[in-house]
CSV table of C-alpha atoms and ligand atoms in Angstrom, one decimal:
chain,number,residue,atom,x,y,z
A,12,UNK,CA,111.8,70.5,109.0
A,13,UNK,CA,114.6,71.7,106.4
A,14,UNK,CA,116.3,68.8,106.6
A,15,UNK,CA,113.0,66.6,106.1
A,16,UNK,CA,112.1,68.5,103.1
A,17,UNK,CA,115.8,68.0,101.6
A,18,UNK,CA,115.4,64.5,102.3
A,19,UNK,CA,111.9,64.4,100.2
A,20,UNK,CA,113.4,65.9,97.7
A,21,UNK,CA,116.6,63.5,97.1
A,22,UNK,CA,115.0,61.1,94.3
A,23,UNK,CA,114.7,64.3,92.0
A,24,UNK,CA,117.8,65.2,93.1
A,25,UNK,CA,120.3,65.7,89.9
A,26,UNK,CA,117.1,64.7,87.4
A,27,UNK,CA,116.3,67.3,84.9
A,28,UNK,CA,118.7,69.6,83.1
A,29,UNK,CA,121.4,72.1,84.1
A,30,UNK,CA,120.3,75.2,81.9
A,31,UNK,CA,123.6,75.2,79.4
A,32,UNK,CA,122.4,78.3,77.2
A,33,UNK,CA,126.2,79.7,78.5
A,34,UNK,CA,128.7,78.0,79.8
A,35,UNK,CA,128.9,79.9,82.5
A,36,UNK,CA,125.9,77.8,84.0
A,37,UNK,CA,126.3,74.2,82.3
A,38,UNK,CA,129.5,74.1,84.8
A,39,UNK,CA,127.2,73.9,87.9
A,40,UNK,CA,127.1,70.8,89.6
A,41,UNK,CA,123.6,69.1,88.8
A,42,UNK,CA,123.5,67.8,92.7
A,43,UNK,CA,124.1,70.5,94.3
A,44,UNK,CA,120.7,71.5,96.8
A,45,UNK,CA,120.2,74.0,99.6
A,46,UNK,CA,117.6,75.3,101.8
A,47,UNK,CA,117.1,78.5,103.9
A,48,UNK,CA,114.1,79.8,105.8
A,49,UNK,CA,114.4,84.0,107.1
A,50,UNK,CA,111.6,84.3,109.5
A,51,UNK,CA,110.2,87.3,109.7
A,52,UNK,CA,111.7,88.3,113.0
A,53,UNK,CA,115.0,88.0,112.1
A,54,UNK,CA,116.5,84.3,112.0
A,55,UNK,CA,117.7,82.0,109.6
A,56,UNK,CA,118.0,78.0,109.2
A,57,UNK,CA,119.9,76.0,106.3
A,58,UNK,CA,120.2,72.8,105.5
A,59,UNK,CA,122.8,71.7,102.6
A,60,UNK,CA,124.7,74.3,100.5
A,61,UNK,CA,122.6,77.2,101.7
A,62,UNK,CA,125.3,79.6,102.2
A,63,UNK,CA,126.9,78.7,98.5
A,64,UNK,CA,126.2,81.3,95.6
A,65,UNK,CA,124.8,80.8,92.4
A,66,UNK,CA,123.2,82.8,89.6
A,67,UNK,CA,119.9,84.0,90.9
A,68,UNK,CA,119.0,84.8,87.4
A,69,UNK,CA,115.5,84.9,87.1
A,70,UNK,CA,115.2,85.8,90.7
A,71,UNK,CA,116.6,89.3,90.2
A,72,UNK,CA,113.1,90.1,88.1
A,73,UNK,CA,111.3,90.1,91.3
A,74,UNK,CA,113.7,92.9,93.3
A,75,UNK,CA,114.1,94.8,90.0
A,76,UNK,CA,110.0,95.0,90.3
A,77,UNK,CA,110.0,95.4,94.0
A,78,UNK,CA,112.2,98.4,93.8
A,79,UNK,CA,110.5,100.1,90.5
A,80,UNK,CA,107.7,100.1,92.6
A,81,UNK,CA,108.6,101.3,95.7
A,82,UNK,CA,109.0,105.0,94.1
A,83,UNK,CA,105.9,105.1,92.7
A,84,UNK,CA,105.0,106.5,89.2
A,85,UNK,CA,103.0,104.3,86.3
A,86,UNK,CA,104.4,101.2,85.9
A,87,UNK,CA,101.4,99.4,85.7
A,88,UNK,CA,100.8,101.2,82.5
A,89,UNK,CA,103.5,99.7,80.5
A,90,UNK,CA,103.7,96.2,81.9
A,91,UNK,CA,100.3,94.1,82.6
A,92,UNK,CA,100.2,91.6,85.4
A,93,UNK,CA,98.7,88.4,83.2
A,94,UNK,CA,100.1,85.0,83.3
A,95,UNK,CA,102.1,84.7,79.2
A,96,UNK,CA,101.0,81.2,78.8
A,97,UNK,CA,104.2,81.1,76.6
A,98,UNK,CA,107.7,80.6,77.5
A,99,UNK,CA,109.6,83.5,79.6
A,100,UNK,CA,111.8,84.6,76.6
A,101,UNK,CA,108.6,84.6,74.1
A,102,UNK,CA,108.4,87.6,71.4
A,103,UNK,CA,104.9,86.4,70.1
A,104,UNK,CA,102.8,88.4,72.3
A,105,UNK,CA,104.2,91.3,72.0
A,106,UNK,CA,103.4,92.5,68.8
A,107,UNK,CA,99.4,92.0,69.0
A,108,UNK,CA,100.0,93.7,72.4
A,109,UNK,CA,101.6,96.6,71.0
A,110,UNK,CA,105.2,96.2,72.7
A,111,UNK,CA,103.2,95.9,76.3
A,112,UNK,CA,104.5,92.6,78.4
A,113,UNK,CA,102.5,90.4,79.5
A,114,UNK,CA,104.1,90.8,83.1
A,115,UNK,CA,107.4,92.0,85.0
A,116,UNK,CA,108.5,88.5,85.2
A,117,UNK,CA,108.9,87.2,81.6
A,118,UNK,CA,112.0,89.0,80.2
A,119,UNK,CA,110.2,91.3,77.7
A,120,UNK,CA,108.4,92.4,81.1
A,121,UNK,CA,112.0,92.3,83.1
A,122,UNK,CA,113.5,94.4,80.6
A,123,UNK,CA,110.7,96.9,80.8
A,124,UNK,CA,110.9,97.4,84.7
A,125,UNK,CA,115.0,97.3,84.3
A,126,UNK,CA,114.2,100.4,82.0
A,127,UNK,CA,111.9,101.8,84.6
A,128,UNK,CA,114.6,101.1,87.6
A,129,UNK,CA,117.2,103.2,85.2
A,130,UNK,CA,115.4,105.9,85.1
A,131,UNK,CA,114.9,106.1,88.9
A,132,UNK,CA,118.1,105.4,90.2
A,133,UNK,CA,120.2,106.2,86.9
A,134,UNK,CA,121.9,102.5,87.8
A,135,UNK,CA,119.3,99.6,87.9
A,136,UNK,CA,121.7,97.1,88.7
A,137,UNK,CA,123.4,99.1,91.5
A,138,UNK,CA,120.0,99.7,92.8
A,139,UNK,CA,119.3,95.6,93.2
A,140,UNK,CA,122.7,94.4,93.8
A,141,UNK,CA,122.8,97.1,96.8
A,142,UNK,CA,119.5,96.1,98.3
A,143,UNK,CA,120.3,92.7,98.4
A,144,UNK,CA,123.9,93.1,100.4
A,145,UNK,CA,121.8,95.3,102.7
A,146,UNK,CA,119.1,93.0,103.4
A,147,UNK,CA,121.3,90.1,103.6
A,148,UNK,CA,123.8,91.9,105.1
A,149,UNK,CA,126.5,89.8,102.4
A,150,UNK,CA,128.7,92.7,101.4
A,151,UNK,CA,130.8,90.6,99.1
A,152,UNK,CA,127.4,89.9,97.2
A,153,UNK,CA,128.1,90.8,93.4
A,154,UNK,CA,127.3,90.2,89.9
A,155,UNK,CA,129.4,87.2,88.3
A,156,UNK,CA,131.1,89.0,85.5
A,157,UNK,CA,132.0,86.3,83.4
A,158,UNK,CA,127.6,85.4,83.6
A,159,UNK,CA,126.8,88.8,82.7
A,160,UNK,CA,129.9,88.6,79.1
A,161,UNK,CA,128.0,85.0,78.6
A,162,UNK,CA,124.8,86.6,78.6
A,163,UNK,CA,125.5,89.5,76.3
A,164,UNK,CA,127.2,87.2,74.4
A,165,UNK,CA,124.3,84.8,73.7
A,166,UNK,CA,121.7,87.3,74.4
A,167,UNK,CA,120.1,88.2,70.7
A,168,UNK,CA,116.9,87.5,71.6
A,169,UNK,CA,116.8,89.9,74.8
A,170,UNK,CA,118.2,92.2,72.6
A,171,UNK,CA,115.3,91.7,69.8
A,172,UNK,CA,112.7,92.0,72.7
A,173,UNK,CA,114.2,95.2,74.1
A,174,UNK,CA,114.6,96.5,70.4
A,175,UNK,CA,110.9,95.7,69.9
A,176,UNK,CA,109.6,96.8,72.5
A,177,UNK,CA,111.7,100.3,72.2
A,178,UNK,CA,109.9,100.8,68.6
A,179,UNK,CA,106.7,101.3,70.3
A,180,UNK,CA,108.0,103.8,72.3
A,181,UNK,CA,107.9,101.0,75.5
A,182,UNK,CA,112.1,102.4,76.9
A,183,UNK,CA,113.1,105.4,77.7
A,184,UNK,CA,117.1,104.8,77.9
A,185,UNK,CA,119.0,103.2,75.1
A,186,UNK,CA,118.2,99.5,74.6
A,187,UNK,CA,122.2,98.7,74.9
A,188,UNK,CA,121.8,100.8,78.8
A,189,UNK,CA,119.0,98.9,79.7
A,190,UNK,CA,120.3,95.3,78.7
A,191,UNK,CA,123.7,95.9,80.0
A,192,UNK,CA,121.6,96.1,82.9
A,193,UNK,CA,119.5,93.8,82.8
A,194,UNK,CA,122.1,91.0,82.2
A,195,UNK,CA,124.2,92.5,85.5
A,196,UNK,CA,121.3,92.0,87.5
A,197,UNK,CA,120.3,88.2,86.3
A,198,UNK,CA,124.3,87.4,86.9
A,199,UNK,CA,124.3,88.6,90.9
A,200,UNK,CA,125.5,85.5,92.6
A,201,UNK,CA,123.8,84.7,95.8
A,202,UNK,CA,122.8,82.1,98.4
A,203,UNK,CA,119.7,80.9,99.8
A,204,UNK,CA,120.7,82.3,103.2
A,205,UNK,CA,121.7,85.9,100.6
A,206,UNK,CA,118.3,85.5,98.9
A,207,UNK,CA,115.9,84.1,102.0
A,208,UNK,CA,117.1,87.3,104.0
A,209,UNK,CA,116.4,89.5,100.4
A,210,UNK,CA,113.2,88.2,100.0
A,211,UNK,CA,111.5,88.4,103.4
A,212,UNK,CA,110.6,92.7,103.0
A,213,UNK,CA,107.6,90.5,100.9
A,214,UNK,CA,106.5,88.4,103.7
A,215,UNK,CA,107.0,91.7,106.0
A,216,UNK,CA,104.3,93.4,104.3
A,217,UNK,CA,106.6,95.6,102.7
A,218,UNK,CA,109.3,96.2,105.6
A,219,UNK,CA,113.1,96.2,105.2
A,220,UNK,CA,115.0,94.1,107.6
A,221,UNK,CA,115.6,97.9,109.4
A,222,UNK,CA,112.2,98.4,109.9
A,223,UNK,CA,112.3,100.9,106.6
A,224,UNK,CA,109.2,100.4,104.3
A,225,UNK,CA,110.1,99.4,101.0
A,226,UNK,CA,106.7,99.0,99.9
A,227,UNK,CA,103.2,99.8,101.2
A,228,UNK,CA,101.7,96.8,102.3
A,229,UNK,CA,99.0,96.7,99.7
A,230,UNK,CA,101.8,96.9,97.0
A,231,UNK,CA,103.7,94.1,98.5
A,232,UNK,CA,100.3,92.2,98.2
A,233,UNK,CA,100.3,92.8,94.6
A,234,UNK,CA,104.1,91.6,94.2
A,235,UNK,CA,103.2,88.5,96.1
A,236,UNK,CA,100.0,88.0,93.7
A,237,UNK,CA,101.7,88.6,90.5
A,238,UNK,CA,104.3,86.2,92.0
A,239,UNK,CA,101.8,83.3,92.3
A,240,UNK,CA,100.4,84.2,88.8
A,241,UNK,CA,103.4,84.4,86.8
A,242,UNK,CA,106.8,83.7,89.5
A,243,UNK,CA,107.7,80.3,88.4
A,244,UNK,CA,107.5,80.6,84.6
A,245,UNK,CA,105.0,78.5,81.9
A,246,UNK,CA,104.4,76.1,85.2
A,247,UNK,CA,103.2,78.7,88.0
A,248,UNK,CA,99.6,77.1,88.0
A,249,UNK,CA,102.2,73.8,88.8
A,250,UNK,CA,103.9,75.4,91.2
A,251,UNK,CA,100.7,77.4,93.1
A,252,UNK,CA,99.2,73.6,93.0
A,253,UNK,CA,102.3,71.6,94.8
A,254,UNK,CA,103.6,74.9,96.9
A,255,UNK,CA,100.1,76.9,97.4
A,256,UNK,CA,102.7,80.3,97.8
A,257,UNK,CA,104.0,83.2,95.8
A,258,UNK,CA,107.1,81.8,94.5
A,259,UNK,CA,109.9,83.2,91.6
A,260,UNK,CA,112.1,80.8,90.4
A,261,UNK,CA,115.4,80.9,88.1
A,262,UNK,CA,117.2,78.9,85.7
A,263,UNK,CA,120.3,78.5,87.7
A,264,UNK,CA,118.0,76.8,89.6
A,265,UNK,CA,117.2,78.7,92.5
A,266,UNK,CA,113.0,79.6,94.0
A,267,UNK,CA,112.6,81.9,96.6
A,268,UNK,CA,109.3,81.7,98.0
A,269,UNK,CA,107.4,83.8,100.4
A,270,UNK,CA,105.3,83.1,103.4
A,271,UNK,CA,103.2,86.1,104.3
A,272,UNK,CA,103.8,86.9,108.0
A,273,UNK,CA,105.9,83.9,108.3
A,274,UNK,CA,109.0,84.3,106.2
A,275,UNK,CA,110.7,83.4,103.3
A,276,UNK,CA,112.3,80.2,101.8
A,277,UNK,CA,115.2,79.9,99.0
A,278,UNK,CA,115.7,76.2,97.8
A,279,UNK,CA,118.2,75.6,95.4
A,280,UNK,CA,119.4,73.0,93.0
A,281,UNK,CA,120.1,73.4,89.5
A,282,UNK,CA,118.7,70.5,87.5
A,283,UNK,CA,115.6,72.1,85.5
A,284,UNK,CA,112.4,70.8,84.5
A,285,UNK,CA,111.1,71.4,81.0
A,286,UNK,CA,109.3,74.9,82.1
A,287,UNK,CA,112.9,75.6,83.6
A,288,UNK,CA,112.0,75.1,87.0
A,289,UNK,CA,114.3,73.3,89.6
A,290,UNK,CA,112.7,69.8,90.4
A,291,UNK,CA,114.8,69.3,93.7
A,292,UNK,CA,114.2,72.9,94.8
A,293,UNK,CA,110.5,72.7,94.0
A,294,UNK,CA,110.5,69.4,95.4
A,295,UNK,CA,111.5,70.3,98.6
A,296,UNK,CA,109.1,73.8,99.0
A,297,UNK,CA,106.5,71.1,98.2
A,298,UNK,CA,107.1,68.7,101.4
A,299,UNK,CA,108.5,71.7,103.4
A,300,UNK,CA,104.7,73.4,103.0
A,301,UNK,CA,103.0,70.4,103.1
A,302,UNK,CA,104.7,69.3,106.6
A,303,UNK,CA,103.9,72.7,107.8
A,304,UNK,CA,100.9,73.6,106.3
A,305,UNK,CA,102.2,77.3,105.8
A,306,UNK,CA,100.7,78.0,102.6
A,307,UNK,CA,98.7,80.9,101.8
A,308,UNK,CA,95.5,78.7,101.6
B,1122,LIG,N1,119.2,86.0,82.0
B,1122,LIG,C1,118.3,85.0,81.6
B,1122,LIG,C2,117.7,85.4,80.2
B,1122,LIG,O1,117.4,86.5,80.0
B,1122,LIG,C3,117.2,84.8,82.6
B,1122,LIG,C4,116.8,83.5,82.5
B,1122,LIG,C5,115.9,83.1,83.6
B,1122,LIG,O2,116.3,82.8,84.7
B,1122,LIG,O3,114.7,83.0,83.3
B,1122,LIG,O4,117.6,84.6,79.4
């Protein structure tokens, strides 16, 4: 079934655009694809260059969430759980909302939860990068330094969001801790086998792959919900349409969606769409759930 859904997905294949906001990503080659499906019980399938890293980016947002959560405290009262309507690294909204996100998975909402996760565990991107080489079991999984310089580098207007949202009191560590941080997390370079085998605590109800509970299962609902809402950018009513599940997506051009019960897919490809979605990688999600008819509806 992998293999059919890369095959439905070749004539997008290469179409769009490779994200080229640092170099670091522009280099990626535009037809690269892979595929892998975790099931909940343990296995995993790939088709194509599943076991070949790239940034995960965006991706990150949702286990920097995940794990915020998972100790508890109020979260929830300084990051809402709305769809933006505007694109992920908007600043518009947050004045008239008084430096509150939108949600956890534009940046402003990232950066909020990275802020959060810094607190907890005193290093955010330790914190992720660690519970992704447990639950893929990738040791070597790491943060692409040269990514994370490029992103500093280019990265005023993260910085003007996390200022911005520290002068209404929205951070409690300094805004250069919490980007450092924040950058280190969107650079982690990982597969769709590395990311599949991440993301299926979700479809798990909220178990890690040692039978540890990350989450309570009602909370892992929530992260799937605000997934669907807001996962795949300025397009997720798109992408709830074509994929029908809770999905994130990133703009190296990786979507890790989740199959409640079932397990969890990572498609990958890096040509982006206009909302900065992969068209292959969506593409192929698309013919994989319709062939199987594992959606959520
Ligand atoms: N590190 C990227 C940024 O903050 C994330 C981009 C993304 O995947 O949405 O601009």
């Amino acid at each position: 079934m992998l293999c059919e859904a890369m095959e439905a997905a070749r004539p997008v294949l290469g179409t769009g655009k490779v994200a080229d906001y640092i170099p670091a990503l522009a280099a990626v080659d535009p037809n690269a694809f892979g595929m892998a499906l975790a099931t909940v019980d343990g296995d995993v399938h790939g088709v194509g260059d599943w076991e070949q890293p790239f940034s995960i980016q965006s991706i990150s947002k949702l286990f920097t969430l995940a794990l915020g959560l998972a100790r508890g405290g109020d979260l929830w009262k300084r990051v809402g759980r709305e769809p933006s309507g505007n694109p992920f690294n908007s600043l518009v909204q947050l004045e008239t909302e008084q430096g509150i996100p939108r949600n956890p998975f534009i940046n402003a909402g990232a950066i909020v939860v990275t802020d959060r996760l810094q607190t907890l565990t005193g290093d955010a991107f330790g914190a992720v990068r660690d519970f992704l080489r447990a639950e893929s079991g990738n040791a070597l999984l790491d943060a692409d330094p040269a990514v994370a310089e490029s992103e500093a580098l280019h990265g005023h207007r993260n910085a003007a969001l996390a200022h911005f949202i520290a002068s209404y009191g929205n951070l409690d560590n300094p805004v250069e801790t919490v980007l450092q941080h924040y950058y280190a997390h969107c650079s982690i370079a990982a597969s769709c086998r590395d990311l599949s085998l991440a993301g299926r605590f979700l479809a798990r109800h909220g178990l890690r792959a040692d039978g540890s509970r990350l989450l309570s299962s009602s909370d892992a609902k929530r992260v799937n919900a605000v997934m669907l809402t807001c996962g795949t950018y300025d397009a997720a009513g798109e992408f709830a349409y074509r994929v029908g599940l809770p999905g994130k997506s990133g703009v190296g051009g990786g979507v890790l969606a989740v199959m409640p019960g079932r397990g969890a897919l990572c498609a990958w490809s890096p040509a982006l769409d206009q909302a900065g979605n992969s068209l292959a990688a969506v593409g192929a999600l698309d013919a994989f759930v319709t062939a199987t008819g594992w959606s959520v509806f």
